[in-house]
Coordinates of C-alpha atoms and ligand atoms in Angstrom, one line a residue:
X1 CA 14.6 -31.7 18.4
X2 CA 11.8 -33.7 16.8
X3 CA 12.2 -37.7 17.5
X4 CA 12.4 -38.5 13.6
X5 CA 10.2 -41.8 14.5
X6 CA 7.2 -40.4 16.4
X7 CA 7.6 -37.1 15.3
X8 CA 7.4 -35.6 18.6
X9 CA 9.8 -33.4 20.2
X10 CA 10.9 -32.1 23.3
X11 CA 8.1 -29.4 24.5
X12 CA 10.1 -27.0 26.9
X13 CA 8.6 -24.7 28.8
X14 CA 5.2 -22.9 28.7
X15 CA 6.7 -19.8 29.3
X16 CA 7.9 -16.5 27.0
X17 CA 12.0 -16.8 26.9
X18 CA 11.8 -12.8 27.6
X19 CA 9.8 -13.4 31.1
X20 CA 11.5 -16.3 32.0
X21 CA 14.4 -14.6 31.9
X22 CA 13.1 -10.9 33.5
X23 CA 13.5 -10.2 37.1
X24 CA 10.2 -9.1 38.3
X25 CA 8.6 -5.4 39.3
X26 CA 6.2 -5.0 42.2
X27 CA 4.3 -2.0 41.8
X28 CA 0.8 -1.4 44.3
X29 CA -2.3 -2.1 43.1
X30 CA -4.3 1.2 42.7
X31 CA -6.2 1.6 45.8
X32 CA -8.8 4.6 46.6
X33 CA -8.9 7.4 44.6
X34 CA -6.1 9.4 42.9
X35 CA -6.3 12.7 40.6
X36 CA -3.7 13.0 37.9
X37 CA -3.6 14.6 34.4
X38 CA -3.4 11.3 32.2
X39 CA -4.9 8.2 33.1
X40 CA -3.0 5.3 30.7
X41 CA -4.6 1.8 30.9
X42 CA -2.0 -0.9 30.1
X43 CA 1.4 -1.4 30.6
X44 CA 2.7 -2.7 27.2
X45 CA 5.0 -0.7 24.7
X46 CA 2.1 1.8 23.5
X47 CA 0.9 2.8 27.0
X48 CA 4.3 3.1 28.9
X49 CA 5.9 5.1 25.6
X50 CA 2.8 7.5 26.0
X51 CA 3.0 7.7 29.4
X52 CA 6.8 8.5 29.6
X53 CA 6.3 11.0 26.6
X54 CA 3.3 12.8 28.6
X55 CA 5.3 12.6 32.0
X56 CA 8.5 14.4 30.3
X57 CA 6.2 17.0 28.7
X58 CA 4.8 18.2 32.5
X59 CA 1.7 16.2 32.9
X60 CA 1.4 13.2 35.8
X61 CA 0.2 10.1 35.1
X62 CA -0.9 7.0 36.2
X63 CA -0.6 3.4 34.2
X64 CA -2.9 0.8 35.2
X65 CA -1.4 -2.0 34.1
X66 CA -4.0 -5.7 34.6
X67 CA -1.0 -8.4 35.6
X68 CA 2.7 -7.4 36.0
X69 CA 4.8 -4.8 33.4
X70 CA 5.3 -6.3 30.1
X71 CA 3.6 -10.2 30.9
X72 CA 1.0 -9.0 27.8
X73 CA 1.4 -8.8 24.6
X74 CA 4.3 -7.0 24.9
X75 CA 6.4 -9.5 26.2
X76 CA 5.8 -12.1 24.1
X77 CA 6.9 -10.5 21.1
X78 CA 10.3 -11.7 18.7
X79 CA 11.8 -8.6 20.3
X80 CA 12.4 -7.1 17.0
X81 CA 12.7 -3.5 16.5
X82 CA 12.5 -2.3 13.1
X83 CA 10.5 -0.4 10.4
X84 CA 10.9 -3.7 8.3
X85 CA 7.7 -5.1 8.2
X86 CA 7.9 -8.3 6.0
X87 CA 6.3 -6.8 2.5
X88 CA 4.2 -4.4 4.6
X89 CA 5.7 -1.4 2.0
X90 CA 4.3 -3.4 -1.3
X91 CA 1.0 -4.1 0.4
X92 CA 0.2 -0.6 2.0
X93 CA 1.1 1.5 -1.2
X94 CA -1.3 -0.8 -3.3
X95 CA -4.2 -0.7 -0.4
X96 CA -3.0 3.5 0.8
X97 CA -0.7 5.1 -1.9
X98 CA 2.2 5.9 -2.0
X99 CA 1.9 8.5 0.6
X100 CA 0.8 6.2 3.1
X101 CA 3.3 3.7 2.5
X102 CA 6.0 6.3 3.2
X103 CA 4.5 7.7 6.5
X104 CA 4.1 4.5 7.7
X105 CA 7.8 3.9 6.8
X106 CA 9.0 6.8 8.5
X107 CA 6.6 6.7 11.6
X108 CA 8.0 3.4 12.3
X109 CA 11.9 4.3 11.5
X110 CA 11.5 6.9 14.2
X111 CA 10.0 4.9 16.6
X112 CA 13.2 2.7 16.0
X113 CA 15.4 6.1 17.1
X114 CA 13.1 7.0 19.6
X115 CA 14.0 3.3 21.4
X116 CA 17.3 4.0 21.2
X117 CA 17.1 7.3 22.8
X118 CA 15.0 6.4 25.7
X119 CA 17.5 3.3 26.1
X120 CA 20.2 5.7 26.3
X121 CA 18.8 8.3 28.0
X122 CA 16.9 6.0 30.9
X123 CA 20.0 3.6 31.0
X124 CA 17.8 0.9 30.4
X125 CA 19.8 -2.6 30.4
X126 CA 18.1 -4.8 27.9
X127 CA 20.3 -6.4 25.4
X128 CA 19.8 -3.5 22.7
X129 CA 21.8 -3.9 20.1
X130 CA 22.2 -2.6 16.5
X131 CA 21.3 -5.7 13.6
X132 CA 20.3 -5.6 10.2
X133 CA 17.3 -7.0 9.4
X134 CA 15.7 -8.9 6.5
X135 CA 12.9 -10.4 5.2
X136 CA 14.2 -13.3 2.6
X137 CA 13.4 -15.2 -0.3
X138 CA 14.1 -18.8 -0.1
X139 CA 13.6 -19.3 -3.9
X140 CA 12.9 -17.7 -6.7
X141 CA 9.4 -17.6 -6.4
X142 CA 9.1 -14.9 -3.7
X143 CA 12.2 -12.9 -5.4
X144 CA 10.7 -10.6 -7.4
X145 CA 8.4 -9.6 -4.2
X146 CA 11.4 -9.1 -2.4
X147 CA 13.2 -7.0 -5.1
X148 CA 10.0 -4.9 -5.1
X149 CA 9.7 -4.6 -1.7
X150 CA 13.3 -3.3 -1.5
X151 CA 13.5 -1.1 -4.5
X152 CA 9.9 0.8 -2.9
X153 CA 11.3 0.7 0.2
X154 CA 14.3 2.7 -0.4
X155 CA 12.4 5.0 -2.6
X156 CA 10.1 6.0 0.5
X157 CA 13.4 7.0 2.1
X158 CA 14.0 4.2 4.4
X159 CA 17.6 2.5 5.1
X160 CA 16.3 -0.7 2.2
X161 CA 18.5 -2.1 -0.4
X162 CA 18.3 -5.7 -1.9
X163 CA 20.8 -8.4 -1.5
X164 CA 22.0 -11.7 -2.7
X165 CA 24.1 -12.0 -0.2
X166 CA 21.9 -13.2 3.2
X167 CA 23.7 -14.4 6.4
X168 CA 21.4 -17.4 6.9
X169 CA 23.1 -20.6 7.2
X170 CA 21.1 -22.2 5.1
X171 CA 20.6 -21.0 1.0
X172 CA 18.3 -17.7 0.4
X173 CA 18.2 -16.4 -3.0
X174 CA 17.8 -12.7 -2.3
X175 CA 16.6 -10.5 0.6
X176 CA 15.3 -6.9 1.4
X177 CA 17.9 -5.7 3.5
X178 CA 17.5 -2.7 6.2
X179 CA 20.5 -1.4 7.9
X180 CA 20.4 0.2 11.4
X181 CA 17.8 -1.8 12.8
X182 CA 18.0 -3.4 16.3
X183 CA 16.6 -6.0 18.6
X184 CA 16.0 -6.2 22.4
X185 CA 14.7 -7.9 25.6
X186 CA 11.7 -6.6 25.2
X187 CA 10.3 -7.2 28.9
X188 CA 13.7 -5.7 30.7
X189 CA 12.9 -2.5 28.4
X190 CA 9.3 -1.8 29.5
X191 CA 10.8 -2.5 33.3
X192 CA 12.8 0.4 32.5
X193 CA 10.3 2.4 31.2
X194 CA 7.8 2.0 34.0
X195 CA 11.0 2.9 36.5
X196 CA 11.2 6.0 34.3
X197 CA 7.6 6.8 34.7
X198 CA 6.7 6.2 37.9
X199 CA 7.7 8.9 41.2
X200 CA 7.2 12.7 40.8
X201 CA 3.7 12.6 41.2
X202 CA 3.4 10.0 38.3
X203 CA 2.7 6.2 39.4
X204 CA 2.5 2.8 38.3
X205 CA -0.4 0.0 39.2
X206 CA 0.0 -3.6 38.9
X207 CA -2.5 -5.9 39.6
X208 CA -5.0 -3.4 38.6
X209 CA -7.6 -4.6 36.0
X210 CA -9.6 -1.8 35.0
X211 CA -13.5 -2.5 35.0
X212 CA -15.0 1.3 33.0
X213 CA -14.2 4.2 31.9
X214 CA -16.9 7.0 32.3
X215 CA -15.5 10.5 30.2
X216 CA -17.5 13.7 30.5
X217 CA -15.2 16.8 31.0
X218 CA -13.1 14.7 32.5
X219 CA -12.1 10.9 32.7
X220 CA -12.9 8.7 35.6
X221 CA -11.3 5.1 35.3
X222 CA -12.3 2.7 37.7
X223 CA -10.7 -0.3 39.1
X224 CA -11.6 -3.4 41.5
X225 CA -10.1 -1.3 44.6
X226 CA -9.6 2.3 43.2
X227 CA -10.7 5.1 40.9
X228 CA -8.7 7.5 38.8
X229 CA -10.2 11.0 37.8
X230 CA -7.9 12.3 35.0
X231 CA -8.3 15.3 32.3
X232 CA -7.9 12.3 29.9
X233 CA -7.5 8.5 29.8
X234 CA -5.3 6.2 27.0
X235 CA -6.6 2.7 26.3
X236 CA -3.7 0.9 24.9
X237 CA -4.5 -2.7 26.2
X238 CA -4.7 -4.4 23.3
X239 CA -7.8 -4.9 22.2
X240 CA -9.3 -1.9 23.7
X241 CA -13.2 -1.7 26.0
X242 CA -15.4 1.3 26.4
X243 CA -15.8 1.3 22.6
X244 CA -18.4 -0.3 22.3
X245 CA -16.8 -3.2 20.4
X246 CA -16.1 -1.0 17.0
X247 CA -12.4 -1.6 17.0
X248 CA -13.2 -5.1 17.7
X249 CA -15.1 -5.3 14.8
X250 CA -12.2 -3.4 12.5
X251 CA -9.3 -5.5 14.1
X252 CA -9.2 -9.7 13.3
X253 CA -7.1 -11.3 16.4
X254 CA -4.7 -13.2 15.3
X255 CA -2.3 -15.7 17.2
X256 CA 0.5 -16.8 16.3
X257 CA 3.4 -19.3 17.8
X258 CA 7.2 -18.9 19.3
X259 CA 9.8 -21.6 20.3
X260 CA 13.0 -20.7 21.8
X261 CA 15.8 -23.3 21.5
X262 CA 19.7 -22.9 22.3
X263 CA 22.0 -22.9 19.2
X264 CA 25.6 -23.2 18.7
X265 CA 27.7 -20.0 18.5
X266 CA 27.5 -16.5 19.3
X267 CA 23.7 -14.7 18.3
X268 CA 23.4 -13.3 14.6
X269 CA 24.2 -9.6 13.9
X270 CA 20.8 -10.0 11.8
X271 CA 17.0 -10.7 12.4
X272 CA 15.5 -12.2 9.5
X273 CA 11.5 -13.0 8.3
X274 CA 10.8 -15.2 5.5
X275 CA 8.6 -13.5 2.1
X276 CA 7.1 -16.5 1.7
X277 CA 4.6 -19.2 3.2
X278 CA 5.0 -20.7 5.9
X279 CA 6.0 -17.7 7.3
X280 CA 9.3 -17.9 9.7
X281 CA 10.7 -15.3 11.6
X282 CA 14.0 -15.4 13.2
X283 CA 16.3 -14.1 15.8
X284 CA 19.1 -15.1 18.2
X285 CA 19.4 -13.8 21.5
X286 CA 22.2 -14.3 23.7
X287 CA 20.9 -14.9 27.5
X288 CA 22.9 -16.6 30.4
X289 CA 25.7 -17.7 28.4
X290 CA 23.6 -19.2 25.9
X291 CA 22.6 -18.3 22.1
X292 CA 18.6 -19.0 21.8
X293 CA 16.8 -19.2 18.2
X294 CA 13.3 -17.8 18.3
X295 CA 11.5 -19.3 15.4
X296 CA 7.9 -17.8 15.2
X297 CA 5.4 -18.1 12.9
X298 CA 2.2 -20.9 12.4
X299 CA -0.4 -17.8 12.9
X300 CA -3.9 -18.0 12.6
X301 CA -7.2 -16.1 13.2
X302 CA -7.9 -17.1 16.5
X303 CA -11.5 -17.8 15.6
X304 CA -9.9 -21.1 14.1
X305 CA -9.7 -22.8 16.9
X306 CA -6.5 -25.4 16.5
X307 CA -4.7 -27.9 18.2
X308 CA -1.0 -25.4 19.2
X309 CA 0.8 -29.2 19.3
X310 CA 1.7 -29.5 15.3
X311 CA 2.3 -25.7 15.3
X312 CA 4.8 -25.8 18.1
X313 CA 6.6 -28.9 16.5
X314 CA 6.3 -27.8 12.8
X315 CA 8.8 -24.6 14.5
X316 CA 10.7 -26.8 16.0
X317 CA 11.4 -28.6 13.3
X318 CA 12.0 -25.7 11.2
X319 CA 14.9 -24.5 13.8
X320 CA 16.5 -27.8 13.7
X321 CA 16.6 -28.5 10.1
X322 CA 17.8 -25.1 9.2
X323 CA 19.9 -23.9 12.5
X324 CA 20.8 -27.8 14.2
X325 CA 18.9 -26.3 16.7
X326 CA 18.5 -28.4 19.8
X327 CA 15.5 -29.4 22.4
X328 CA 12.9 -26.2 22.8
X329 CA 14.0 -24.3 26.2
X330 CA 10.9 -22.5 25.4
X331 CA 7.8 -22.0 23.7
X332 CA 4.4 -19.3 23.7
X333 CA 1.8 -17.9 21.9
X334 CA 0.5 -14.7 21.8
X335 CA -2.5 -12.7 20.3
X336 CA -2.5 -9.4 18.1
X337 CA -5.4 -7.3 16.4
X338 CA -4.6 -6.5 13.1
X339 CA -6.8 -4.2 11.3
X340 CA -8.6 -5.0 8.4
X341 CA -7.2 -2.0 6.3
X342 CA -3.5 -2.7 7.5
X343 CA -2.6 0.3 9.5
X344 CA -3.1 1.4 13.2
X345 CA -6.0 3.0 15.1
X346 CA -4.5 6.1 17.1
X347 CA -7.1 8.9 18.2
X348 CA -10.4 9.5 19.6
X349 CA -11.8 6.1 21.2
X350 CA -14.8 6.7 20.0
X351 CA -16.3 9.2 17.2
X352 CA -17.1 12.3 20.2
X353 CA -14.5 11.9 22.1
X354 CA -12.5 14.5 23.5
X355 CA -10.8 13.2 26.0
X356 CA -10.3 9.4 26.1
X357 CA -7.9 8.0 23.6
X358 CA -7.1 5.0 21.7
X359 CA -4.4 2.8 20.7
X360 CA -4.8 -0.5 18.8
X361 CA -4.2 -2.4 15.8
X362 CA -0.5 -2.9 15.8
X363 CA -0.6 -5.4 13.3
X364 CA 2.2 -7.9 15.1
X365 CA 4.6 -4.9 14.9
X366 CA 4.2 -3.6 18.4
X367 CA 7.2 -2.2 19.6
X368 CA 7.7 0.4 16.4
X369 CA 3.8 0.7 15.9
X370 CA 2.9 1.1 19.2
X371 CA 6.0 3.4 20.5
X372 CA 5.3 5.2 17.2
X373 CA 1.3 5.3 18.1
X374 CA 2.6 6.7 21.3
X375 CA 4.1 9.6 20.7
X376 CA 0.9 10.2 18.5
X377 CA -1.1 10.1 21.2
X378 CA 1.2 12.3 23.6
X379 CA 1.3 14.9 20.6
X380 CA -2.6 15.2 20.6
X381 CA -2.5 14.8 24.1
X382 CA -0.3 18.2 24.3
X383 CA -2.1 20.1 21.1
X384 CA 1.5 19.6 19.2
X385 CA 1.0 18.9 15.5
X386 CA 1.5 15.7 14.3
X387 CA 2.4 14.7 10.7
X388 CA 1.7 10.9 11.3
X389 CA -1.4 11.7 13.0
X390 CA -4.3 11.6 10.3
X391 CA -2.9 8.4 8.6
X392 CA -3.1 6.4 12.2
X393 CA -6.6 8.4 12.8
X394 CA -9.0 6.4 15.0
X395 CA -12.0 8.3 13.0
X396 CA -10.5 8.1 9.9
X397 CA -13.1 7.1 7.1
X398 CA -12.1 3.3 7.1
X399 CA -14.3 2.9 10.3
X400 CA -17.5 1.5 8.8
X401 CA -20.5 1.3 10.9
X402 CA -22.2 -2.2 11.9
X403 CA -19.9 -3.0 15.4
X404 CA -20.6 -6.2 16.7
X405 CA -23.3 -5.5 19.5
X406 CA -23.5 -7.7 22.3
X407 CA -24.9 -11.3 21.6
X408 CA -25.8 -10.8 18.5
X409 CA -23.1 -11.8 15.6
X410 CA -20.7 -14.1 17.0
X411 CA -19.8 -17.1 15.9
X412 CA -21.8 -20.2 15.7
X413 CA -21.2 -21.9 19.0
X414 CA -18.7 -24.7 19.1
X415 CA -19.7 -28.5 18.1
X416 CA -19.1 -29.2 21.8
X417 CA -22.2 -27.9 22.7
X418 CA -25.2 -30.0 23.3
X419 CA -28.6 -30.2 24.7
X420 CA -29.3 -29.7 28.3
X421 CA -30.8 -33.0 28.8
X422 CA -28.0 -34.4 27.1
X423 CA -25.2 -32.1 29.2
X424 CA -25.3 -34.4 32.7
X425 CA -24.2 -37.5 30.5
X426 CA -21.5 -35.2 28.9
X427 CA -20.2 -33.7 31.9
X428 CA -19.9 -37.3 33.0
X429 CA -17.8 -38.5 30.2
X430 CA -15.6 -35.6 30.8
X431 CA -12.3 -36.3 31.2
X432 CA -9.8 -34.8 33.5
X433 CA -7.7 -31.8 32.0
X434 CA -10.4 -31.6 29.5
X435 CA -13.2 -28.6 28.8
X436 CA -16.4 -28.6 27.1
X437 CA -19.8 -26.4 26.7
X438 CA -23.0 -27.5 27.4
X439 CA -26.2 -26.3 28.1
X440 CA -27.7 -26.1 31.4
X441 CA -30.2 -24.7 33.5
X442 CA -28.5 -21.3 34.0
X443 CA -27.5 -21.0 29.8
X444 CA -24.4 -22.1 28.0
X445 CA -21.7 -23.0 30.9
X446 CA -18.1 -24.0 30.0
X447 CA -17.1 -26.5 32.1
X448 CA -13.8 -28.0 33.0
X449 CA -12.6 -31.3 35.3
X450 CA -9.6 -30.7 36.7
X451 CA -6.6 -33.6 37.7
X452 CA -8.6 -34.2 41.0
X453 CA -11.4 -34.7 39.0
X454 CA -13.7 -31.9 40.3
X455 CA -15.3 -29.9 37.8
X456 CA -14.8 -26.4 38.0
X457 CA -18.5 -24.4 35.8
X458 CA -18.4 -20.2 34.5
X459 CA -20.5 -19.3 31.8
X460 CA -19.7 -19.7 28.6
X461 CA -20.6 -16.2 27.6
X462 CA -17.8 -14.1 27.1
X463 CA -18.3 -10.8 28.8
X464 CA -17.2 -8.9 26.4
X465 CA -19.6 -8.9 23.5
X466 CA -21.4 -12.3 24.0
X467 CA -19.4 -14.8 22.0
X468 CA -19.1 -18.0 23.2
X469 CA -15.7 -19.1 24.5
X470 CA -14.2 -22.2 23.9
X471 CA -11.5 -24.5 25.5
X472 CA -8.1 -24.2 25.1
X473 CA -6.5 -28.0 26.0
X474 CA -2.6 -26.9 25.7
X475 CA -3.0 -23.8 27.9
X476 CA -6.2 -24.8 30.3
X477 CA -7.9 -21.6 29.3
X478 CA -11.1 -20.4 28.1
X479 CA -10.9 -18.7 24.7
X480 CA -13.0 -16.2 22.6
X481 CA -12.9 -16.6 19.2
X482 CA -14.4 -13.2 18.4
X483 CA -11.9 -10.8 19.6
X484 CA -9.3 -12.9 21.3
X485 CA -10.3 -12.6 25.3
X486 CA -9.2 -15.0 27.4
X487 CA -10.4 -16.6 31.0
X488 CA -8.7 -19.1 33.3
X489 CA -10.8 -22.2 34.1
X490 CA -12.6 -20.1 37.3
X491 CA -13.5 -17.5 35.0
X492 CA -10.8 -14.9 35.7
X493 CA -9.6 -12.6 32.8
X494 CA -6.1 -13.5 31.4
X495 CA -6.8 -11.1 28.5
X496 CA -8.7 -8.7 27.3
X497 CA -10.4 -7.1 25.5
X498 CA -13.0 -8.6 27.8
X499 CA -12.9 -6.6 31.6
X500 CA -15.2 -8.6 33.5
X501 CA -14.8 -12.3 34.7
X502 CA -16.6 -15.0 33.3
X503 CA -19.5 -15.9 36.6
X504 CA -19.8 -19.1 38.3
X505 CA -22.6 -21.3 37.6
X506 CA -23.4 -24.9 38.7
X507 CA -23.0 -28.1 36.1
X508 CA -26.2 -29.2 35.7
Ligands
FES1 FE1 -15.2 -10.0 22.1 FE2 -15.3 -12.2 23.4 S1 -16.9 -11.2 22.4 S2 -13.6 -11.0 23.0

């Protein structure tokens, strides 16, 4: 709860609700080389839906997944499964058509089904349940966006009506309203997946970061300690590498902010996103004996690079004016790509391709995007038509040339960056827990002093495409503005789309 004086509130953990409260998996790390019929780098939503989909239809496979199953994007999602996209229907007919609109509808409503299915069929324990959702107007001012939403919505075929009538403890004037939808723990579920996947001459890799991908006739993906020579390969790590940084250049990263905090009474039989600005989304969660809020929202382009301390307590405040929420338990940030013309990129990773596939752009609605992208993939994968296919196409005319090349358009470098004569009297002044970028004999090096007081020097280059990173205060990290990569203070990849670590160099 925020102290009303300073304004300050209590900051809970650092940590995503979902994998604070997972039990953990401990897959092998690839090790010497394996021959299967898919390779699938990532374990999120889209690569273990794919993988699961290729696996039932006869093929082996083997996901490579960077850290442990579902600690990426993945799990730190709302946990909302749904084809409700906010006012996604409104914007994509007036940007696509009609006809778009609807298989994007549709693509998404099935990946809802297809969930429910696997969570049925696998037996996977994680909190599914069955909830309406909504995305509300507060006032009148977003209503008649809502009523539109809602009346195209339900002429696309999907389960929409409009409502006056919105469980919200708090007054909404009207909401689109989709029945059938669910919600779920989103980490637990990908733990079942990968159980589901993995034996039968199919296999799961954790602590397996993935360096290349070289594809010929065939695919041959190679890790720190391992190789994997596969008929084809599925990139589905967020922001994907090997494409030479075109979807980077078609997808903007985005980050945006999550505080869990107990509530009083049982969890909602509802998931809720507000129409208008600031954007809030909502859900309860019952874990432990305890009902958590999740109140997300506060996003921005992660090339704005923000203090996350006024974002986390502007949420917090939200949950306890509106829900008498009390202290944070819990609070994260996570990054999405979301592609400039709205809809996913599912195909060919790049233009010739034939055998190395893509999946990205999920637009913050990863677990229906990305399951949906999924069995895209698998369907081109097998040579089974697809009807979704050429909306989602990873060619599809949208992809302008111009990619960001390596070095060459990134952002200016950050105001922290100074002269090298100047840098010895910087590094100095730095003070402990804090970052900067100077320049120095061996180029632009990001350097950090830790609580010891020992300063800990990688370059500053990111190794993805040559932006500069820049320091992250709240989480200790080094960040890329360009395409949302991100390094620990010795350089190490946290996330991608960046493979390689950021090298060592020496302050001065
Ligand atoms: Fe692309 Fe850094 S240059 S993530």
């Amino acid at each position: 709860m925020p102290d009303p004086e300073t304004g300050t509130f209590a900051e809970g953990e650092p940590l995503s609700l979902w994998l604070a409260s997972a039990g953990t998996t401990a897959y092998p790390e690839l090790s010497g080389s394996l021959d299967v019929d898919t390779a699938v780098i990532g374990g999120g939503i889209a690569g273990l839906t794919a993988a699961l989909a290729l696996k039932r239809s006869g093929r082996t496979v083997a996901v490579l997944e960077a850290g442990r199953i579902g600690t990426g994007v993945s799990g730190h999602t709302t946990g909302k499964v749904t084809s409700l996209h906010r006012l996604a229907y409104t914007a994509l007919e007036r940007s696509h058509g009609k006809a778009a609109a609807r298989i994007y509808g549709l693509a998404n409503q099935a990946a809802v089904e297809h969930i429910a299915d696997l969570v049925a069929q696998e037996n996977i324990a994680c909190g599914f349940r069955r909830v309406q959702n909504y995305t509300f107007a507060e006032d009148d001012r977003t209503l008649p966006a809502v009523r539109e939403e809602a009346a195209l919505a339900a002429s696309l075929g999907l389960p929409a009506t409009f409502t006056a009538d919105v469980p919200l403890p708090f007054r909404a004037a009207g909401a689109v309203r989709f029945e059938g939808q669910a919600q779920m723990h989103a980490v637990q579920y990908l733990q079942g997946l990968a159980a589901a996947v993995d034996g039968g001459g199919s296999f799961v890799f954790e602590g397996t970061r993935v360096l290349g991908l070289r594809e010929r006739t065939t695919v041959a993906v190679a890790a720190s300690h391992g190789t994997v020579l596969a008929s084809d390969a599925i990139v589905a790590t967020n922001v994907p590498f090997g494409d030479h940084g075109r979807f980077a250049a078609l997808c903007r990263p985005h980050r945006s902010y999550i505080v869990a905090a107990p509530v009083a009474g049982p969890p909602l039989d509802a998931t809720f996103i507000s129409a208008g600005e600031p954007m809030r989304s909502l859900l309860t969660v019952g874990l432990g004996g305890v009902t958590y809020l999740l109140t997300g929202g506060e996003g921005h382009p992660t090339e704005e690079q923000v203090d996350p301390a006024p974002r986390y307590a502007a949420l917090a405040g939200y949950a306890h004016s509106r829900f008498g929420a009390a202290a944070v338990a819990y609070r994260w940030s996570t990054q999405d790509a979301i592609p400039k013309d709205g809809l996913p990129y599912v195909g060919p990773l790049n233009a010739d391709s034939r055998h190395a596939f893509v999946i990205t752009g999920l637009r913050k609605w990863g677990l229906t995007n990305g399951t949906a992208a999924a069995l895209i993939v698998a369907d081109l994968l097998n040579g089974t038509p697809n009807k979704w296919a050429s909306l989602f196409d990873s060619n599809r005319a949208a992809l302008a040339p111009g990619t960001r090349e390596a070095g060459g358009t990134g952002p200016a470098r950050p105001k922290d960056a100074v002269s090298p004569g100047a840098s010895r009297m910087r590094i100095a002044e730095l003070a402990s827990g804090d970052g900067m970028v100077v320049d120095t004999e061996g180029g632009s090096t990001a350097c950090f002093r830790d609580d010891a007081g020992e300063i800990h020097a990688v370059s500053a280059v990111c190794t993805h495409l040559g932006c500069t990173v820049g320091f992250n205060r709240r989480d200790r990290t080094w960040d890329c503005p360009c395409h949302g990569s991100r390094f620990d203070v010795e350089g190490k990849v946290i996330q991608g789309p960046a493979t390689e670590d950021l090298p060592p160099r020496t302050a001065s």
